[in-house]
Amino acid sequence: MSPTSHPNYSTSSLSKLPIPELEDTVSRFKAAARPLFEEEEFAKCMAKFEHFVATEAPVLQARLKERAEAHENWLEEWWNEYAYFLNRSSLCFNVNYFFGFRHTPQPLSQARLAAILIDSTLRFRDILESGELEHDNIRGKAMCMHQYQYMFATCRHPGETRDHTEIYARDQSRHVAIAHKGRFFALRVPDTANTDRLAAIQQIEV
């Protein structure tokens, strides 16, 4: 079961991702294209663009609205497939999110910092799966939390031209992968936040 399938994270009360009006898209394109061309080039670009707006654009806009009616989120599949899974750029530098850490008042070993991070991450997972995580919001407007399902028990499998993601059951994801000096280890951790889990995490300092 996905962590975000908890009733507290339901998206039924959220507004669907809107389709930008064609006029707005036209205006934004013109503003974005203007700094890229000299006067003559810009005039040629706009001539072709205006032809597109008068002919093909209304048809494509109608199809986009039809797609929005048929899908919970009209953009998500396209984003995952074309901007994410087909992206051949280095994931570490161009795709993956990262963590920023606060300065620690006293020097800590790399192993101790790793242990603290693992413990904090598992505590966050407990909160997420319990349904107690506070909803994401921007300026008081609730945001969809569907993407949280990919944070844990998930693996992106590489392909020659296209990757894919698999989400595993909780009982299949009871370990943390650790890389050290070119070697990889699987640290098994108990499900619940107790002394057994802390003892397991502390093993990396041994």
mmCIF file of C-alpha atoms in Angstrom:
data_model
loop_
_atom_site.group_PDB
_atom_site.id
_atom_site.type_symbol
_atom_site.label_atom_id
_atom_site.label_comp_id
_atom_site.label_asym_id
_atom_site.label_seq_id
_atom_site.Cartn_x
_atom_site.Cartn_y
_atom_site.Cartn_z
ATOM 1 C CA MET A 1 0.000 0.000 0.000
ATOM 2 C CA SER A 2 1.321 3.427 -0.903
ATOM 3 C CA PRO A 3 1.994 5.787 2.055
ATOM 4 C CA THR A 4 -0.120 8.441 0.343
ATOM 5 C CA SER A 5 -3.129 6.111 0.075
ATOM 6 C CA HIS A 6 -3.952 7.017 3.691
ATOM 7 C CA PRO A 7 -7.366 8.781 3.796
ATOM 8 C CA ASN A 8 -5.774 11.850 5.369
ATOM 9 C CA TYR A 9 -3.901 12.487 2.109
ATOM 10 C CA SER A 10 -6.917 12.227 -0.164
ATOM 11 C CA THR A 11 -6.881 14.516 -3.197
ATOM 12 C CA SER A 12 -10.656 14.440 -3.695
ATOM 13 C CA SER A 13 -11.083 17.880 -2.132
ATOM 14 C CA LEU A 14 -8.332 19.492 -4.215
ATOM 15 C CA SER A 15 -8.853 21.397 -7.429
ATOM 16 C CA LYS A 16 -7.578 19.654 -10.558
ATOM 17 C CA LEU A 17 -4.545 21.053 -12.354
ATOM 18 C CA PRO A 18 -6.021 23.701 -14.650
ATOM 19 C CA ILE A 19 -5.452 23.992 -18.394
ATOM 20 C CA PRO A 20 -3.864 27.354 -19.278
ATOM 21 C CA GLU A 21 -6.033 29.381 -21.633
ATOM 22 C CA LEU A 22 -4.680 29.567 -25.169
ATOM 23 C CA GLU A 23 -4.472 33.353 -25.030
ATOM 24 C CA ASP A 24 -2.308 33.167 -21.927
ATOM 25 C CA THR A 25 0.012 30.609 -23.537
ATOM 26 C CA VAL A 26 0.339 32.819 -26.635
ATOM 27 C CA SER A 27 1.222 35.848 -24.529
ATOM 28 C CA ARG A 28 3.787 33.935 -22.479
ATOM 29 C CA PHE A 29 5.451 32.482 -25.579
ATOM 30 C CA LYS A 30 5.835 35.895 -27.172
ATOM 31 C CA ALA A 31 7.389 37.332 -24.022
ATOM 32 C CA ALA A 32 9.768 34.357 -23.670
ATOM 33 C CA ALA A 33 10.805 34.369 -27.343
ATOM 34 C CA ARG A 34 11.413 38.114 -27.693
ATOM 35 C CA PRO A 35 14.875 38.271 -26.035
ATOM 36 C CA LEU A 36 16.130 35.363 -28.166
ATOM 37 C CA PHE A 37 15.910 37.039 -31.593
ATOM 38 C CA GLU A 38 17.009 40.089 -33.473
ATOM 39 C CA GLU A 39 14.195 42.206 -34.969
ATOM 40 C CA GLU A 40 14.071 40.485 -38.345
ATOM 41 C CA GLU A 41 14.321 36.979 -36.887
ATOM 42 C CA PHE A 42 11.653 37.750 -34.312
ATOM 43 C CA ALA A 43 9.286 38.972 -37.029
ATOM 44 C CA LYS A 44 9.749 35.722 -38.962
ATOM 45 C CA CYS A 45 9.228 33.667 -35.817
ATOM 46 C CA MET A 46 6.031 35.542 -34.961
ATOM 47 C CA ALA A 47 4.677 35.107 -38.497
ATOM 48 C CA LYS A 48 5.014 31.338 -38.207
ATOM 49 C CA PHE A 49 3.696 31.418 -34.658
ATOM 50 C CA GLU A 50 0.606 33.439 -35.593
ATOM 51 C CA HIS A 51 -0.126 30.931 -38.374
ATOM 52 C CA PHE A 52 0.122 28.117 -35.832
ATOM 53 C CA VAL A 53 -2.177 29.973 -33.404
ATOM 54 C CA ALA A 54 -4.789 30.471 -36.120
ATOM 55 C CA THR A 55 -4.724 26.879 -37.409
ATOM 56 C CA GLU A 56 -3.383 24.049 -35.258
ATOM 57 C CA ALA A 57 -3.359 25.605 -31.783
ATOM 58 C CA PRO A 58 -7.165 25.582 -31.219
ATOM 59 C CA VAL A 59 -7.311 21.898 -32.175
ATOM 60 C CA LEU A 60 -4.496 20.978 -29.795
ATOM 61 C CA GLN A 61 -6.047 23.098 -27.035
ATOM 62 C CA ALA A 62 -9.335 21.208 -27.429
ATOM 63 C CA ARG A 63 -7.528 17.875 -27.225
ATOM 64 C CA LEU A 64 -5.736 19.039 -24.099
ATOM 65 C CA LYS A 65 -9.049 19.900 -22.461
ATOM 66 C CA GLU A 66 -10.435 16.497 -23.403
ATOM 67 C CA ARG A 67 -7.427 14.862 -21.773
ATOM 68 C CA ALA A 68 -7.947 16.926 -18.630
ATOM 69 C CA GLU A 69 -11.520 15.658 -18.403
ATOM 70 C CA ALA A 70 -10.380 12.040 -18.684
ATOM 71 C CA HIS A 71 -7.427 12.158 -16.270
ATOM 72 C CA GLU A 72 -7.038 13.074 -12.625
ATOM 73 C CA ASN A 73 -3.910 14.982 -13.590
ATOM 74 C CA TRP A 74 -3.396 15.687 -17.297
ATOM 75 C CA LEU A 75 0.310 16.485 -16.898
ATOM 76 C CA GLU A 76 1.642 13.818 -14.519
ATOM 77 C CA GLU A 77 2.014 10.960 -17.034
ATOM 78 C CA TRP A 78 3.712 13.192 -19.598
ATOM 79 C CA TRP A 79 6.025 14.632 -16.989
ATOM 80 C CA ASN A 80 7.063 11.205 -15.701
ATOM 81 C CA GLU A 81 7.511 9.692 -19.147
ATOM 82 C CA TYR A 82 9.136 12.486 -21.136
ATOM 83 C CA ALA A 83 10.786 14.793 -18.608
ATOM 84 C CA TYR A 84 11.839 12.097 -16.145
ATOM 85 C CA PHE A 85 12.073 8.489 -17.388
ATOM 86 C CA LEU A 86 13.354 9.401 -20.863
ATOM 87 C CA ASN A 87 15.867 11.864 -19.443
ATOM 88 C CA ARG A 88 19.343 10.481 -20.195
ATOM 89 C CA SER A 89 21.165 13.158 -18.186
ATOM 90 C CA SER A 90 23.047 12.226 -15.019
ATOM 91 C CA LEU A 91 20.458 11.764 -12.277
ATOM 92 C CA CYS A 92 22.708 12.836 -9.420
ATOM 93 C CA PHE A 93 23.332 16.283 -10.864
ATOM 94 C CA ASN A 94 20.198 16.988 -12.902
ATOM 95 C CA VAL A 95 17.235 15.118 -11.435
ATOM 96 C CA ASN A 96 17.547 13.953 -7.820
ATOM 97 C CA TYR A 97 16.505 16.163 -4.946
ATOM 98 C CA PHE A 98 19.069 16.877 -2.272
ATOM 99 C CA PHE A 99 19.256 17.669 1.427
ATOM 100 C CA GLY A 100 20.716 20.734 3.027
ATOM 101 C CA PHE A 101 22.039 20.312 6.562
ATOM 102 C CA ARG A 102 22.293 22.759 9.386
ATOM 103 C CA HIS A 103 25.726 23.384 10.820
ATOM 104 C CA THR A 104 26.403 21.104 13.810
ATOM 105 C CA PRO A 105 27.786 22.869 16.905
ATOM 106 C CA GLN A 106 30.397 20.173 17.423
ATOM 107 C CA PRO A 107 32.353 18.047 14.936
ATOM 108 C CA LEU A 108 30.712 14.700 14.198
ATOM 109 C CA SER A 109 32.086 11.731 12.331
ATOM 110 C CA GLN A 110 30.618 10.883 8.939
ATOM 111 C CA ALA A 111 29.261 7.644 10.404
ATOM 112 C CA ARG A 112 27.494 9.505 13.236
ATOM 113 C CA LEU A 113 25.959 11.998 10.804
ATOM 114 C CA ALA A 114 24.766 9.115 8.628
ATOM 115 C CA ALA A 115 23.215 7.406 11.647
ATOM 116 C CA ILE A 116 21.382 10.606 12.652
ATOM 117 C CA LEU A 117 20.111 11.085 9.084
ATOM 118 C CA ILE A 118 18.846 7.500 8.844
ATOM 119 C CA ASP A 119 17.046 7.761 12.188
ATOM 120 C CA SER A 120 15.438 11.087 11.235
ATOM 121 C CA THR A 121 14.406 9.749 7.822
ATOM 122 C CA LEU A 122 12.749 6.671 9.339
ATOM 123 C CA ARG A 123 10.933 8.832 11.870
ATOM 124 C CA PHE A 124 9.588 10.912 8.979
ATOM 125 C CA ARG A 125 8.460 7.737 7.240
ATOM 126 C CA ASP A 126 6.578 6.673 10.394
ATOM 127 C CA ILE A 127 4.765 10.022 10.459
ATOM 128 C CA LEU A 128 3.969 9.864 6.741
ATOM 129 C CA GLU A 129 2.530 6.360 6.887
ATOM 130 C CA SER A 130 0.495 7.118 10.025
ATOM 131 C CA GLY A 131 -1.364 9.878 8.180
ATOM 132 C CA GLU A 132 -0.181 12.492 10.675
ATOM 133 C CA LEU A 133 2.040 14.467 8.305
ATOM 134 C CA GLU A 134 0.822 18.036 7.907
ATOM 135 C CA HIS A 135 -0.492 18.786 4.439
ATOM 136 C CA ASP A 136 1.786 20.663 2.070
ATOM 137 C CA ASN A 137 0.464 24.109 1.313
ATOM 138 C CA ILE A 138 1.531 27.298 -0.385
ATOM 139 C CA ARG A 139 0.132 30.494 1.110
ATOM 140 C CA GLY A 140 -2.588 28.480 2.805
ATOM 141 C CA LYS A 141 -3.616 26.562 -0.323
ATOM 142 C CA ALA A 142 -3.411 22.774 0.068
ATOM 143 C CA MET A 143 -1.158 20.973 -2.406
ATOM 144 C CA CYS A 144 -1.325 17.417 -3.755
ATOM 145 C CA MET A 145 0.896 14.966 -1.834
ATOM 146 C CA HIS A 146 0.650 12.125 -4.338
ATOM 147 C CA GLN A 147 4.382 12.251 -5.145
ATOM 148 C CA TYR A 148 5.280 11.335 -1.557
ATOM 149 C CA GLN A 149 4.590 7.715 -2.520
ATOM 150 C CA TYR A 150 7.945 7.651 -4.321
ATOM 151 C CA MET A 151 10.038 8.651 -1.294
ATOM 152 C CA PHE A 152 10.344 5.201 0.291
ATOM 153 C CA ALA A 153 10.400 1.558 -0.839
ATOM 154 C CA THR A 154 10.848 2.803 -4.396
ATOM 155 C CA CYS A 155 13.488 2.089 -7.004
ATOM 156 C CA ARG A 156 14.102 3.639 -10.396
ATOM 157 C CA HIS A 157 15.188 0.837 -12.721
ATOM 158 C CA PRO A 158 17.417 1.938 -15.613
ATOM 159 C CA GLY A 159 16.593 1.095 -19.215
ATOM 160 C CA GLU A 160 18.440 1.624 -22.474
ATOM 161 C CA THR A 161 16.088 4.383 -23.644
ATOM 162 C CA ARG A 162 13.514 4.634 -20.859
ATOM 163 C CA ASP A 163 13.625 3.969 -17.108
ATOM 164 C CA HIS A 164 10.737 2.841 -14.921
ATOM 165 C CA THR A 165 9.832 2.982 -11.248
ATOM 166 C CA GLU A 166 8.692 0.166 -8.988
ATOM 167 C CA ILE A 167 7.148 0.667 -5.553
ATOM 168 C CA TYR A 168 7.642 -2.256 -3.175
ATOM 169 C CA ALA A 169 5.528 -3.461 -0.264
ATOM 170 C CA ARG A 170 6.522 -2.416 3.252
ATOM 171 C CA ASP A 171 7.660 -5.939 4.153
ATOM 172 C CA GLN A 172 10.029 -5.865 1.166
ATOM 173 C CA SER A 173 11.645 -2.617 2.227
ATOM 174 C CA ARG A 174 13.211 -3.027 5.625
ATOM 175 C CA HIS A 175 16.734 -1.958 4.798
ATOM 176 C CA VAL A 176 18.811 1.127 4.105
ATOM 177 C CA ALA A 177 21.459 1.033 1.374
ATOM 178 C CA ILE A 178 24.847 2.395 2.447
ATOM 179 C CA ALA A 179 27.752 3.142 0.095
ATOM 180 C CA HIS A 180 31.264 3.310 1.555
ATOM 181 C CA LYS A 181 34.535 3.383 -0.381
ATOM 182 C CA GLY A 182 33.061 1.782 -3.467
ATOM 183 C CA ARG A 183 31.235 -0.967 -1.557
ATOM 184 C CA PHE A 184 27.511 -1.228 -0.885
ATOM 185 C CA PHE A 185 25.855 -2.603 2.234
ATOM 186 C CA ALA A 186 22.231 -3.279 3.228
ATOM 187 C CA LEU A 187 21.463 -2.262 6.816
ATOM 188 C CA ARG A 188 18.286 -3.957 8.009
ATOM 189 C CA VAL A 189 16.211 -1.858 10.398
ATOM 190 C CA PRO A 190 13.094 -2.851 12.389
ATOM 191 C CA ASP A 191 9.738 -1.363 11.393
ATOM 192 C CA THR A 192 8.999 0.543 14.570
ATOM 193 C CA ALA A 193 10.857 3.371 16.281
ATOM 194 C CA ASN A 194 12.256 1.593 19.325
ATOM 195 C CA THR A 195 15.573 0.638 20.910
ATOM 196 C CA ASP A 196 16.018 -2.228 18.424
ATOM 197 C CA ARG A 197 15.918 0.184 15.506
ATOM 198 C CA LEU A 198 18.326 2.575 17.179
ATOM 199 C CA ALA A 199 20.683 -0.307 17.912
ATOM 200 C CA ALA A 200 20.543 -1.368 14.272
ATOM 201 C CA ILE A 201 21.318 2.135 13.067
ATOM 202 C CA GLN A 202 24.206 2.478 15.493
ATOM 203 C CA GLN A 203 25.875 -0.507 13.805
ATOM 204 C CA ILE A 204 27.220 1.746 11.073
ATOM 205 C CA GLU A 205 29.473 3.435 13.630
ATOM 206 C CA VAL A 206 31.123 0.164 14.607
#
